[in-house]
Amino acid sequence: AKVIEGTDSTLNILVHPLVLLNISDHFMRVIFGGQQNPRVTGIIAGIVSGRTVEILNTFELKTTEVDGGVSLSREFYQQRFALFTQVCPNYDILGWYSTGSEPIPQDVKTHQQVMEYTESPLFLQLDTVGTHTELPIRIFEVDSTGQFVSLPYKTVALPAEGIAVNHVSKNTSTGEDAAARLQVHLSGLHNAVKILSSRVRIIVQYLAGVRKGDITPSPAIMRQISSLVHRMPTLDTGAFQKDHLSEYNDAVLIAY
């Protein structure tokens, strides 16, 4: 697709670090899933105030290849949008994102599909292949002739975002060191769950023996078991179900 370099845009576009981290994470998860140099697609969202467009977050889209192009799953979008609005109720849909070095002809059709979700979508593209001295992203709009027009943008970060990005940059490891630390972490989790399971099994066996009459119940032990059980959340209350569903939806939104 032909690209026009725009210099006189009246929009003040601001991009936050979370957007780049989300797109990079989406791309890497697809890579680890077995695809080679995929083009991932998703929605960009944020806040519009006058002529200032602040891109704050993203969520992924499900695509299928149709006649050499890409078809967006409306059902998947509606499901993700419903979850997203629960977490970020004040954000508007601003456009879509994809990976690649340049817009391709099929991107025009994808852009038209996104127009069903927002009237004048922006297109943010992250280059995951080339070597760059600056941020490898470009932002486009489509003019009346159907051509992509490159728009200027600025990167901004809230204080909390700056701290988070700095933490990630200092603690990102690669190669054998990262694999070794992951193995230690997973081994610790496995051992903790294994110990918990064995102790719960002992309590269940003790109560089963008391119920059958094979074991004389100890009032002290029974009080400790009762106290332990009462400290656990009641799983069938409305409040617990509401909190659990909220946390589950947040986790699904972040993971997928």
Tab-separated table of N, CA and C in Angstrom, residues 39-193:
chain	number	residue	atom	x	y	z
A	39	ARG	N	2.184	-11.737	11.439
A	39	ARG	CA	1.618	-10.386	11.530
A	39	ARG	C	0.459	-10.479	12.505
A	40	VAL	N	0.646	-9.955	13.695
A	40	VAL	CA	-0.405	-9.997	14.708
A	40	VAL	C	-1.244	-8.730	14.608
A	41	THR	N	-2.487	-8.840	15.031
A	41	THR	CA	-3.435	-7.741	14.872
A	41	THR	C	-4.223	-7.545	16.152
A	42	GLY	N	-4.525	-6.297	16.468
A	42	GLY	CA	-5.310	-6.005	17.655
A	42	GLY	C	-5.878	-4.596	17.614
A	43	ILE	N	-6.515	-4.212	18.697
A	43	ILE	CA	-7.170	-2.914	18.821
A	43	ILE	C	-6.344	-2.001	19.727
A	44	ILE	N	-6.254	-0.716	19.360
A	44	ILE	CA	-5.645	0.281	20.242
A	44	ILE	C	-6.765	1.126	20.844
A	45	ALA	N	-6.596	1.489	22.105
A	45	ALA	CA	-7.644	2.225	22.815
A	45	ALA	C	-7.010	3.301	23.682
A	46	GLY	N	-7.823	4.279	24.045
A	46	GLY	CA	-7.308	5.356	24.881
A	46	GLY	C	-8.340	6.455	25.059
A	47	ILE	N	-7.853	7.672	25.145
A	47	ILE	CA	-8.711	8.819	25.454
A	47	ILE	C	-8.516	9.906	24.404
A	48	VAL	N	-9.618	10.487	23.967
A	48	VAL	CA	-9.584	11.613	23.031
A	48	VAL	C	-10.064	12.859	23.759
A	49	SER	N	-9.235	13.898	23.755
A	49	SER	CA	-9.592	15.166	24.385
A	49	SER	C	-9.283	16.282	23.399
A	50	GLY	N	-10.314	16.780	22.708
A	50	GLY	CA	-10.083	17.782	21.678
A	50	GLY	C	-9.316	17.170	20.520
A	51	ARG	N	-8.162	17.753	20.197
A	51	ARG	CA	-7.313	17.218	19.124
A	51	ARG	C	-6.193	16.331	19.659
A	52	THR	N	-6.221	16.060	20.946
A	52	THR	CA	-5.204	15.186	21.545
A	52	THR	C	-5.730	13.765	21.629
A	53	VAL	N	-4.984	12.842	21.050
A	53	VAL	CA	-5.335	11.423	21.063
A	53	VAL	C	-4.276	10.685	21.869
A	54	GLU	N	-4.678	10.113	22.990
A	54	GLU	CA	-3.739	9.442	23.886
A	54	GLU	C	-3.968	7.938	23.798
A	55	ILE	N	-3.007	7.215	23.225
A	55	ILE	CA	-3.113	5.764	23.063
A	55	ILE	C	-2.541	5.109	24.316
A	56	LEU	N	-3.408	4.435	25.075
A	56	LEU	CA	-3.039	3.967	26.405
A	56	LEU	C	-2.967	2.449	26.547
A	57	ASN	N	-3.737	1.718	25.742
A	57	ASN	CA	-3.807	0.272	25.963
A	57	ASN	C	-4.201	-0.422	24.667
A	58	THR	N	-4.176	-1.749	24.686
A	58	THR	CA	-4.529	-2.543	23.511
A	58	THR	C	-5.231	-3.819	23.947
A	59	PHE	N	-5.903	-4.458	23.001
A	59	PHE	CA	-6.295	-5.858	23.185
A	59	PHE	C	-6.267	-6.551	21.824
A	60	GLU	N	-6.122	-7.845	21.854
A	60	GLU	CA	-5.871	-8.613	20.636
A	60	GLU	C	-7.150	-8.905	19.864
A	61	LEU	N	-6.975	-9.213	18.579
A	61	LEU	CA	-8.071	-9.631	17.724
A	61	LEU	C	-7.776	-11.005	17.140
A	62	LYS	N	-8.827	-11.734	16.859
A	62	LYS	CA	-8.700	-13.034	16.216
A	62	LYS	C	-8.929	-12.860	14.724
A	63	THR	N	-8.008	-13.357	13.915
A	63	THR	CA	-8.088	-13.173	12.470
A	63	THR	C	-8.043	-14.516	11.753
A	64	THR	N	-8.623	-14.527	10.561
A	64	THR	CA	-8.537	-15.681	9.672
A	64	THR	C	-8.214	-15.178	8.276
A	65	GLU	N	-7.423	-15.943	7.526
A	65	GLU	CA	-7.052	-15.555	6.176
A	65	GLU	C	-8.169	-15.934	5.211
A	66	VAL	N	-8.620	-14.948	4.433
A	66	VAL	CA	-9.697	-15.154	3.459
A	66	VAL	C	-9.317	-14.471	2.153
A	67	ASP	N	-9.165	-15.255	1.087
A	67	ASP	CA	-8.862	-14.715	-0.244
A	67	ASP	C	-7.654	-13.786	-0.236
A	68	GLY	N	-6.600	-14.204	0.438
A	68	GLY	CA	-5.382	-13.415	0.472
A	68	GLY	C	-5.408	-12.248	1.427
A	69	GLY	N	-6.534	-12.039	2.096
A	69	GLY	CA	-6.654	-10.960	3.064
A	69	GLY	C	-6.908	-11.502	4.457
A	70	VAL	N	-7.287	-10.613	5.342
A	70	VAL	CA	-7.528	-10.987	6.730
A	70	VAL	C	-8.950	-10.608	7.115
A	71	SER	N	-9.655	-11.545	7.720
A	71	SER	CA	-11.007	-11.292	8.216
A	71	SER	C	-10.970	-11.254	9.736
A	72	LEU	N	-11.549	-10.220	10.324
A	72	LEU	CA	-11.587	-10.070	11.776
A	72	LEU	C	-12.825	-10.749	12.332
A	73	SER	N	-12.655	-11.476	13.416
A	73	SER	CA	-13.771	-12.164	14.061
A	73	SER	C	-14.590	-11.161	14.873
A	74	ARG	N	-15.820	-10.883	14.438
A	74	ARG	CA	-16.686	-9.944	15.148
A	74	ARG	C	-17.057	-10.486	16.528
A	75	GLU	N	-17.330	-11.796	16.599
A	75	GLU	CA	-17.708	-12.403	17.880
A	75	GLU	C	-16.587	-12.283	18.892
A	76	PHE	N	-15.338	-12.554	18.452
A	76	PHE	CA	-14.191	-12.452	19.352
A	76	PHE	C	-14.003	-11.012	19.804
A	77	TYR	N	-14.173	-10.061	18.878
A	77	TYR	CA	-14.047	-8.646	19.235
A	77	TYR	C	-15.065	-8.267	20.308
A	78	GLN	N	-16.294	-8.687	20.138
A	78	GLN	CA	-17.338	-8.334	21.093
A	78	GLN	C	-17.039	-8.903	22.476
A	79	GLN	N	-16.509	-10.126	22.519
A	79	GLN	CA	-16.154	-10.736	23.808
A	79	GLN	C	-15.019	-9.966	24.474
A	80	ARG	N	-13.979	-9.654	23.715
A	80	ARG	CA	-12.839	-8.944	24.285
A	80	ARG	C	-13.204	-7.520	24.661
A	81	PHE	N	-14.038	-6.876	23.838
A	81	PHE	CA	-14.449	-5.512	24.123
A	81	PHE	C	-15.259	-5.454	25.422
A	82	ALA	N	-16.122	-6.461	25.642
A	82	ALA	CA	-16.910	-6.496	26.876
A	82	ALA	C	-16.003	-6.611	28.095
A	83	LEU	N	-14.967	-7.456	28.005
A	83	LEU	CA	-14.019	-7.590	29.113
A	83	LEU	C	-13.203	-6.316	29.286
A	84	PHE	N	-12.778	-5.735	28.172
A	84	PHE	CA	-11.920	-4.558	28.219
A	84	PHE	C	-12.642	-3.384	28.872
A	85	THR	N	-13.913	-3.194	28.540
A	85	THR	CA	-14.653	-2.059	29.097
A	85	THR	C	-14.890	-2.213	30.596
A	86	GLN	N	-14.847	-3.438	31.100
A	86	GLN	CA	-14.961	-3.620	32.547
A	86	GLN	C	-13.707	-3.127	33.255
A	87	VAL	N	-12.548	-3.315	32.621
A	87	VAL	CA	-11.271	-2.892	33.208
A	87	VAL	C	-10.996	-1.419	32.919
A	88	CYS	N	-11.318	-0.967	31.705
A	88	CYS	CA	-11.039	0.412	31.285
A	88	CYS	C	-12.321	1.037	30.733
A	89	PRO	N	-13.272	1.362	31.602
A	89	PRO	CA	-14.580	1.837	31.125
A	89	PRO	C	-14.539	3.201	30.448
A	90	ASN	N	-13.505	3.993	30.686
A	90	ASN	CA	-13.445	5.350	30.131
A	90	ASN	C	-12.660	5.444	28.830
A	91	TYR	N	-12.150	4.308	28.345
A	91	TYR	CA	-11.343	4.331	27.129
A	91	TYR	C	-12.226	4.179	25.885
A	92	ASP	N	-11.813	4.845	24.804
A	92	ASP	CA	-12.484	4.725	23.506
A	92	ASP	C	-11.637	3.866	22.579
A	93	ILE	N	-12.302	3.224	21.609
A	93	ILE	CA	-11.581	2.505	20.572
A	93	ILE	C	-11.013	3.531	19.603
A	94	LEU	N	-9.689	3.512	19.418
A	94	LEU	CA	-9.019	4.523	18.591
A	94	LEU	C	-8.591	3.987	17.231
A	95	GLY	N	-8.501	2.673	17.092
A	95	GLY	CA	-8.040	2.104	15.833
A	95	GLY	C	-7.515	0.700	16.046
A	96	TRP	N	-6.473	0.363	15.306
A	96	TRP	CA	-5.951	-1.005	15.369
A	96	TRP	C	-4.436	-0.989	15.201
A	97	TYR	N	-3.830	-2.140	15.513
A	97	TYR	CA	-2.382	-2.272	15.354
A	97	TYR	C	-2.052	-3.549	14.590
A	98	SER	N	-0.861	-3.567	14.058
A	98	SER	CA	-0.334	-4.756	13.402
A	98	SER	C	1.180	-4.671	13.420
A	99	THR	N	1.825	-5.781	13.135
A	99	THR	CA	3.284	-5.787	13.017
A	99	THR	C	3.663	-5.830	11.545
A	100	GLY	N	4.829	-5.303	11.243
A	100	GLY	CA	5.301	-5.261	9.865
A	100	GLY	C	6.114	-4.008	9.627
A	101	SER	N	6.877	-4.005	8.541
A	101	SER	CA	7.736	-2.861	8.238
A	101	SER	C	7.015	-1.779	7.454
A	102	GLU	N	6.037	-2.159	6.633
A	102	GLU	CA	5.274	-1.214	5.828
A	102	GLU	C	3.838	-1.714	5.702
A	103	PRO	N	2.875	-0.805	5.528
A	103	PRO	CA	1.510	-1.243	5.240
A	103	PRO	C	1.460	-2.010	3.929
A	104	ILE	N	0.633	-3.038	3.870
A	104	ILE	CA	0.466	-3.840	2.670
A	104	ILE	C	-0.959	-3.634	2.145
A	105	PRO	N	-1.232	-3.999	0.884
A	105	PRO	CA	-2.568	-3.767	0.317
A	105	PRO	C	-3.703	-4.358	1.161
A	106	GLN	N	-3.468	-5.518	1.776
A	106	GLN	CA	-4.515	-6.133	2.586
A	106	GLN	C	-4.883	-5.291	3.802
A	107	ASP	N	-3.948	-4.408	4.233
A	107	ASP	CA	-4.221	-3.576	5.407
A	107	ASP	C	-5.361	-2.593	5.152
A	108	VAL	N	-5.567	-2.218	3.895
A	108	VAL	CA	-6.672	-1.307	3.572
A	108	VAL	C	-8.005	-1.975	3.896
A	109	LYS	N	-8.140	-3.262	3.551
A	109	LYS	CA	-9.374	-3.995	3.845
A	109	LYS	C	-9.551	-4.182	5.346
A	110	THR	N	-8.440	-4.445	6.044
A	110	THR	CA	-8.524	-4.583	7.500
A	110	THR	C	-8.963	-3.264	8.118
A	111	HIS	N	-8.414	-2.171	7.601
A	111	HIS	CA	-8.767	-0.835	8.104
A	111	HIS	C	-10.260	-0.573	7.928
A	112	GLN	N	-10.802	-0.997	6.798
A	112	GLN	CA	-12.227	-0.819	6.544
A	112	GLN	C	-13.079	-1.620	7.527
A	113	GLN	N	-12.598	-2.801	7.904
A	113	GLN	CA	-13.334	-3.606	8.884
A	113	GLN	C	-13.326	-2.934	10.258
A	114	VAL	N	-12.187	-2.334	10.619
A	114	VAL	CA	-12.085	-1.664	11.918
A	114	VAL	C	-12.997	-0.432	11.967
A	115	MET	N	-13.305	0.145	10.803
A	115	MET	CA	-14.195	1.297	10.762
A	115	MET	C	-15.598	0.951	11.258
A	116	GLU	N	-15.917	-0.342	11.359
A	116	GLU	CA	-17.190	-0.744	11.941
A	116	GLU	C	-17.199	-0.504	13.451
A	117	TYR	N	-15.999	-0.406	14.055
A	117	TYR	CA	-15.892	-0.245	15.505
A	117	TYR	C	-15.616	1.205	15.903
A	118	THR	N	-15.009	1.978	15.012
A	118	THR	CA	-14.746	3.393	15.271
A	118	THR	C	-14.715	4.124	13.941
A	119	GLU	N	-15.222	5.342	13.911
A	119	GLU	CA	-15.460	6.036	12.647
A	119	GLU	C	-14.179	6.378	11.898
A	120	SER	N	-13.171	6.890	12.599
A	120	SER	CA	-11.923	7.309	11.955
A	120	SER	C	-10.743	6.642	12.649
A	121	PRO	N	-10.506	5.374	12.363
A	121	PRO	CA	-9.461	4.646	13.093
A	121	PRO	C	-8.051	5.063	12.699
A	122	LEU	N	-7.160	4.978	13.679
A	122	LEU	CA	-5.734	5.108	13.426
A	122	LEU	C	-5.150	3.709	13.253
A	123	PHE	N	-4.027	3.630	12.579
A	123	PHE	CA	-3.338	2.361	12.363
A	123	PHE	C	-1.925	2.494	12.914
A	124	LEU	N	-1.615	1.732	13.953
A	124	LEU	CA	-0.283	1.727	14.556
A	124	LEU	C	0.439	0.461	14.111
A	125	GLN	N	1.624	0.618	13.541
A	125	GLN	CA	2.392	-0.526	13.057
A	125	GLN	C	3.736	-0.611	13.777
A	126	LEU	N	4.037	-1.784	14.289
A	126	LEU	CA	5.298	-2.036	14.999
A	126	LEU	C	6.189	-2.904	14.125
A	127	ASP	N	7.373	-2.401	13.798
A	127	ASP	CA	8.331	-3.149	12.973
A	127	ASP	C	9.144	-4.072	13.882
A	128	THR	N	8.963	-5.375	13.713
A	128	THR	CA	9.653	-6.362	14.544
A	128	THR	C	10.855	-6.981	13.831
A	129	VAL	N	11.176	-6.483	12.640
A	129	VAL	CA	12.236	-7.115	11.841
A	129	VAL	C	13.453	-6.218	11.687
A	130	GLY	N	13.261	-4.975	11.289
A	130	GLY	CA	14.373	-4.087	10.960
A	130	GLY	C	15.177	-3.653	12.177
A	131	THR	N	16.314	-3.005	11.905
A	131	THR	CA	17.169	-2.440	12.945
A	131	THR	C	16.893	-0.944	13.036
A	132	HIS	N	16.641	-0.448	14.247
A	132	HIS	CA	16.210	0.928	14.404
A	132	HIS	C	17.025	1.627	15.489
A	133	THR	N	17.210	2.919	15.303
A	133	THR	CA	17.826	3.741	16.347
A	133	THR	C	16.762	4.473	17.156
A	134	GLU	N	15.533	4.515	16.622
A	134	GLU	CA	14.411	5.108	17.323
A	134	GLU	C	13.338	4.044	17.514
A	135	LEU	N	12.234	4.424	18.166
A	135	LEU	CA	11.159	3.461	18.371
A	135	LEU	C	10.647	2.951	17.022
A	136	PRO	N	10.514	1.631	16.875
A	136	PRO	CA	10.130	1.060	15.566
A	136	PRO	C	8.621	1.061	15.338
A	137	ILE	N	7.980	2.184	15.564
A	137	ILE	CA	6.543	2.252	15.332
A	137	ILE	C	6.215	3.421	14.412
A	138	ARG	N	5.147	3.254	13.665
A	138	ARG	CA	4.604	4.318	12.835
A	138	ARG	C	3.092	4.330	13.010
A	139	ILE	N	2.517	5.509	12.890
A	139	ILE	CA	1.069	5.660	13.038
A	139	ILE	C	0.520	6.287	11.765
A	140	PHE	N	-0.580	5.704	11.280
A	140	PHE	CA	-1.158	6.153	10.022
A	140	PHE	C	-2.645	6.457	10.185
A	141	GLU	N	-3.126	7.293	9.284
A	141	GLU	CA	-4.551	7.426	9.041
A	141	GLU	C	-4.757	7.211	7.545
A	142	VAL	N	-5.989	6.968	7.142
A	142	VAL	CA	-6.282	6.760	5.722
A	142	VAL	C	-7.018	7.977	5.183
A	143	ASP	N	-6.494	8.518	4.077
A	143	ASP	CA	-7.117	9.722	3.501
A	143	ASP	C	-8.299	9.341	2.604
A	144	SER	N	-8.880	10.337	1.961
A	144	SER	CA	-10.078	10.118	1.143
A	144	SER	C	-9.813	9.269	-0.090
A	145	THR	N	-8.530	9.142	-0.484
A	145	THR	CA	-8.186	8.331	-1.656
A	145	THR	C	-7.822	6.903	-1.275
A	146	GLY	N	-7.893	6.575	0.030
A	146	GLY	CA	-7.581	5.226	0.481
A	146	GLY	C	-6.105	4.974	0.691
A	147	GLN	N	-5.300	6.041	0.771
A	147	GLN	CA	-3.861	5.887	0.986
A	147	GLN	C	-3.517	6.127	2.450
A	148	PHE	N	-2.512	5.421	2.923
A	148	PHE	CA	-2.061	5.584	4.302
A	148	PHE	C	-1.196	6.844	4.408
A	149	VAL	N	-1.528	7.662	5.386
A	149	VAL	CA	-0.776	8.898	5.641
A	149	VAL	C	-0.087	8.758	6.994
A	150	SER	N	1.250	8.861	6.988
A	150	SER	CA	2.024	8.740	8.219
A	150	SER	C	1.858	9.990	9.070
A	151	LEU	N	1.603	9.783	10.368
A	151	LEU	CA	1.360	10.905	11.280
A	151	LEU	C	2.459	11.000	12.332
A	152	PRO	N	2.827	12.210	12.738
A	152	PRO	CA	3.804	12.360	13.830
A	152	PRO	C	3.168	11.987	15.161
A	153	TYR	N	4.000	11.577	16.092
A	153	TYR	CA	3.506	11.202	17.418
A	153	TYR	C	4.596	11.478	18.450
A	154	LYS	N	4.203	11.436	19.710
A	154	LYS	CA	5.140	11.568	20.819
A	154	LYS	C	4.916	10.413	21.787
A	155	THR	N	5.958	10.015	22.456
A	155	THR	CA	5.832	9.001	23.498
A	155	THR	C	5.825	9.693	24.857
A	156	VAL	N	4.911	9.266	25.695
A	156	VAL	CA	4.793	9.832	27.042
A	156	VAL	C	4.614	8.687	28.023
A	157	ALA	N	4.935	8.946	29.274
A	157	ALA	CA	4.784	7.920	30.304
A	157	ALA	C	4.382	8.570	31.615
A	158	LEU	N	3.390	7.981	32.256
A	158	LEU	CA	3.044	8.405	33.600
A	158	LEU	C	4.152	7.963	34.557
A	159	PRO	N	4.271	8.578	35.725
A	159	PRO	CA	5.334	8.171	36.669
A	159	PRO	C	5.346	6.673	36.955
A	160	ALA	N	4.153	6.091	37.137
A	160	ALA	CA	4.088	4.649	37.424
A	160	ALA	C	4.579	3.832	36.232
A	161	GLU	N	4.257	4.285	35.006
A	161	GLU	CA	4.709	3.576	33.809
A	161	GLU	C	6.227	3.663	33.674
A	162	GLY	N	6.786	4.837	33.983
A	162	GLY	CA	8.231	4.988	33.903
A	162	GLY	C	8.957	4.047	34.846
A	163	ILE	N	8.430	3.890	36.059
A	163	ILE	CA	9.028	2.979	37.031
A	163	ILE	C	8.939	1.543	36.542
A	164	ALA	N	7.770	1.177	35.986
A	164	ALA	CA	7.567	-0.193	35.519
A	164	ALA	C	8.499	-0.525	34.353
A	165	VAL	N	8.600	0.388	33.387
A	165	VAL	CA	9.466	0.147	32.230
A	165	VAL	C	10.920	0.049	32.662
A	166	ASN	N	11.334	0.913	33.582
A	166	ASN	CA	12.705	0.857	34.086
A	166	ASN	C	12.982	-0.461	34.785
A	167	HIS	N	11.984	-0.952	35.541
A	167	HIS	CA	12.134	-2.235	36.241
A	167	HIS	C	12.269	-3.379	35.241
A	168	VAL	N	11.435	-3.350	34.178
A	168	VAL	CA	11.493	-4.404	33.169
A	168	VAL	C	12.832	-4.403	32.457
A	169	SER	N	13.324	-3.211	32.112
A	169	SER	CA	14.591	-3.123	31.374
A	169	SER	C	15.767	-3.618	32.205
A	170	LYS	N	15.713	-3.423	33.518
A	170	LYS	CA	16.813	-3.849	34.369
A	170	LYS	C	16.757	-5.325	34.707
A	171	ASN	N	15.548	-5.910	34.645
A	171	ASN	CA	15.388	-7.294	35.082
A	171	ASN	C	15.119	-8.260	33.949
A	172	THR	N	15.244	-7.801	32.701
A	172	THR	CA	15.047	-8.694	31.570
A	172	THR	C	16.319	-9.486	31.337
A	173	SER	N	16.195	-10.809	31.323
A	173	SER	CA	17.339	-11.695	31.085
A	173	SER	C	17.074	-12.532	29.851
A	174	THR	N	18.147	-13.008	29.240
A	174	THR	CA	18.014	-13.844	28.058
A	174	THR	C	18.866	-15.085	28.225
A	175	GLY	N	18.605	-16.069	27.354
A	175	GLY	CA	19.452	-17.245	27.300
A	175	GLY	C	19.346	-18.133	28.516
A	176	GLU	N	20.487	-18.730	28.882
A	176	GLU	CA	20.515	-19.740	29.932
A	176	GLU	C	20.159	-19.152	31.293
A	177	ASP	N	20.532	-17.887	31.559
A	177	ASP	CA	20.256	-17.278	32.856
A	177	ASP	C	18.745	-17.191	33.095
A	178	ALA	N	18.008	-16.733	32.069
A	178	ALA	CA	16.556	-16.630	32.207
A	178	ALA	C	15.930	-18.003	32.382
A	179	ALA	N	16.405	-18.982	31.613
A	179	ALA	CA	15.856	-20.338	31.712
A	179	ALA	C	16.118	-20.937	33.089
A	180	ALA	N	17.314	-20.683	33.640
A	180	ALA	CA	17.654	-21.231	34.954
A	180	ALA	C	16.785	-20.619	36.045
A	181	ARG	N	16.584	-19.296	35.976
A	181	ARG	CA	15.755	-18.634	36.984
A	181	ARG	C	14.301	-19.074	36.891
A	182	LEU	N	13.819	-19.294	35.662
A	182	LEU	CA	12.446	-19.776	35.491
A	182	LEU	C	12.296	-21.175	36.069
A	183	GLN	N	13.301	-22.026	35.853
A	183	GLN	CA	13.241	-23.393	36.366
A	183	GLN	C	13.225	-23.401	37.898
A	184	VAL	N	14.021	-22.534	38.513
A	184	VAL	CA	14.038	-22.453	39.975
A	184	VAL	C	12.680	-21.984	40.493
A	185	HIS	N	12.109	-20.990	39.825
A	185	HIS	CA	10.804	-20.462	40.244
A	185	HIS	C	9.720	-21.530	40.134
A	186	LEU	N	9.684	-22.234	39.008
A	186	LEU	CA	8.661	-23.263	38.810
A	186	LEU	C	8.861	-24.433	39.764
A	187	SER	N	10.119	-24.776	40.059
A	187	SER	CA	10.389	-25.861	41.006
A	187	SER	C	9.888	-25.495	42.399
A	188	GLY	N	10.079	-24.230	42.796
A	188	GLY	CA	9.583	-23.788	44.092
A	188	GLY	C	8.072	-23.868	44.177
A	189	LEU	N	7.380	-23.439	43.105
A	189	LEU	CA	5.922	-23.531	43.079
A	189	LEU	C	5.462	-24.977	43.140
A	190	HIS	N	6.141	-25.850	42.405
A	190	HIS	CA	5.766	-27.267	42.388
A	190	HIS	C	5.917	-27.891	43.765
A	191	ASN	N	7.020	-27.584	44.435
A	191	ASN	CA	7.243	-28.155	45.764
A	191	ASN	C	6.228	-27.632	46.773
A	192	ALA	N	5.874	-26.353	46.676
A	192	ALA	CA	4.897	-25.782	47.600
A	192	ALA	C	3.532	-26.437	47.423
A	193	VAL	N	3.111	-26.616	46.172
A	193	VAL	CA	1.815	-27.263	45.906
A	193	VAL	C	1.848	-28.726	46.349
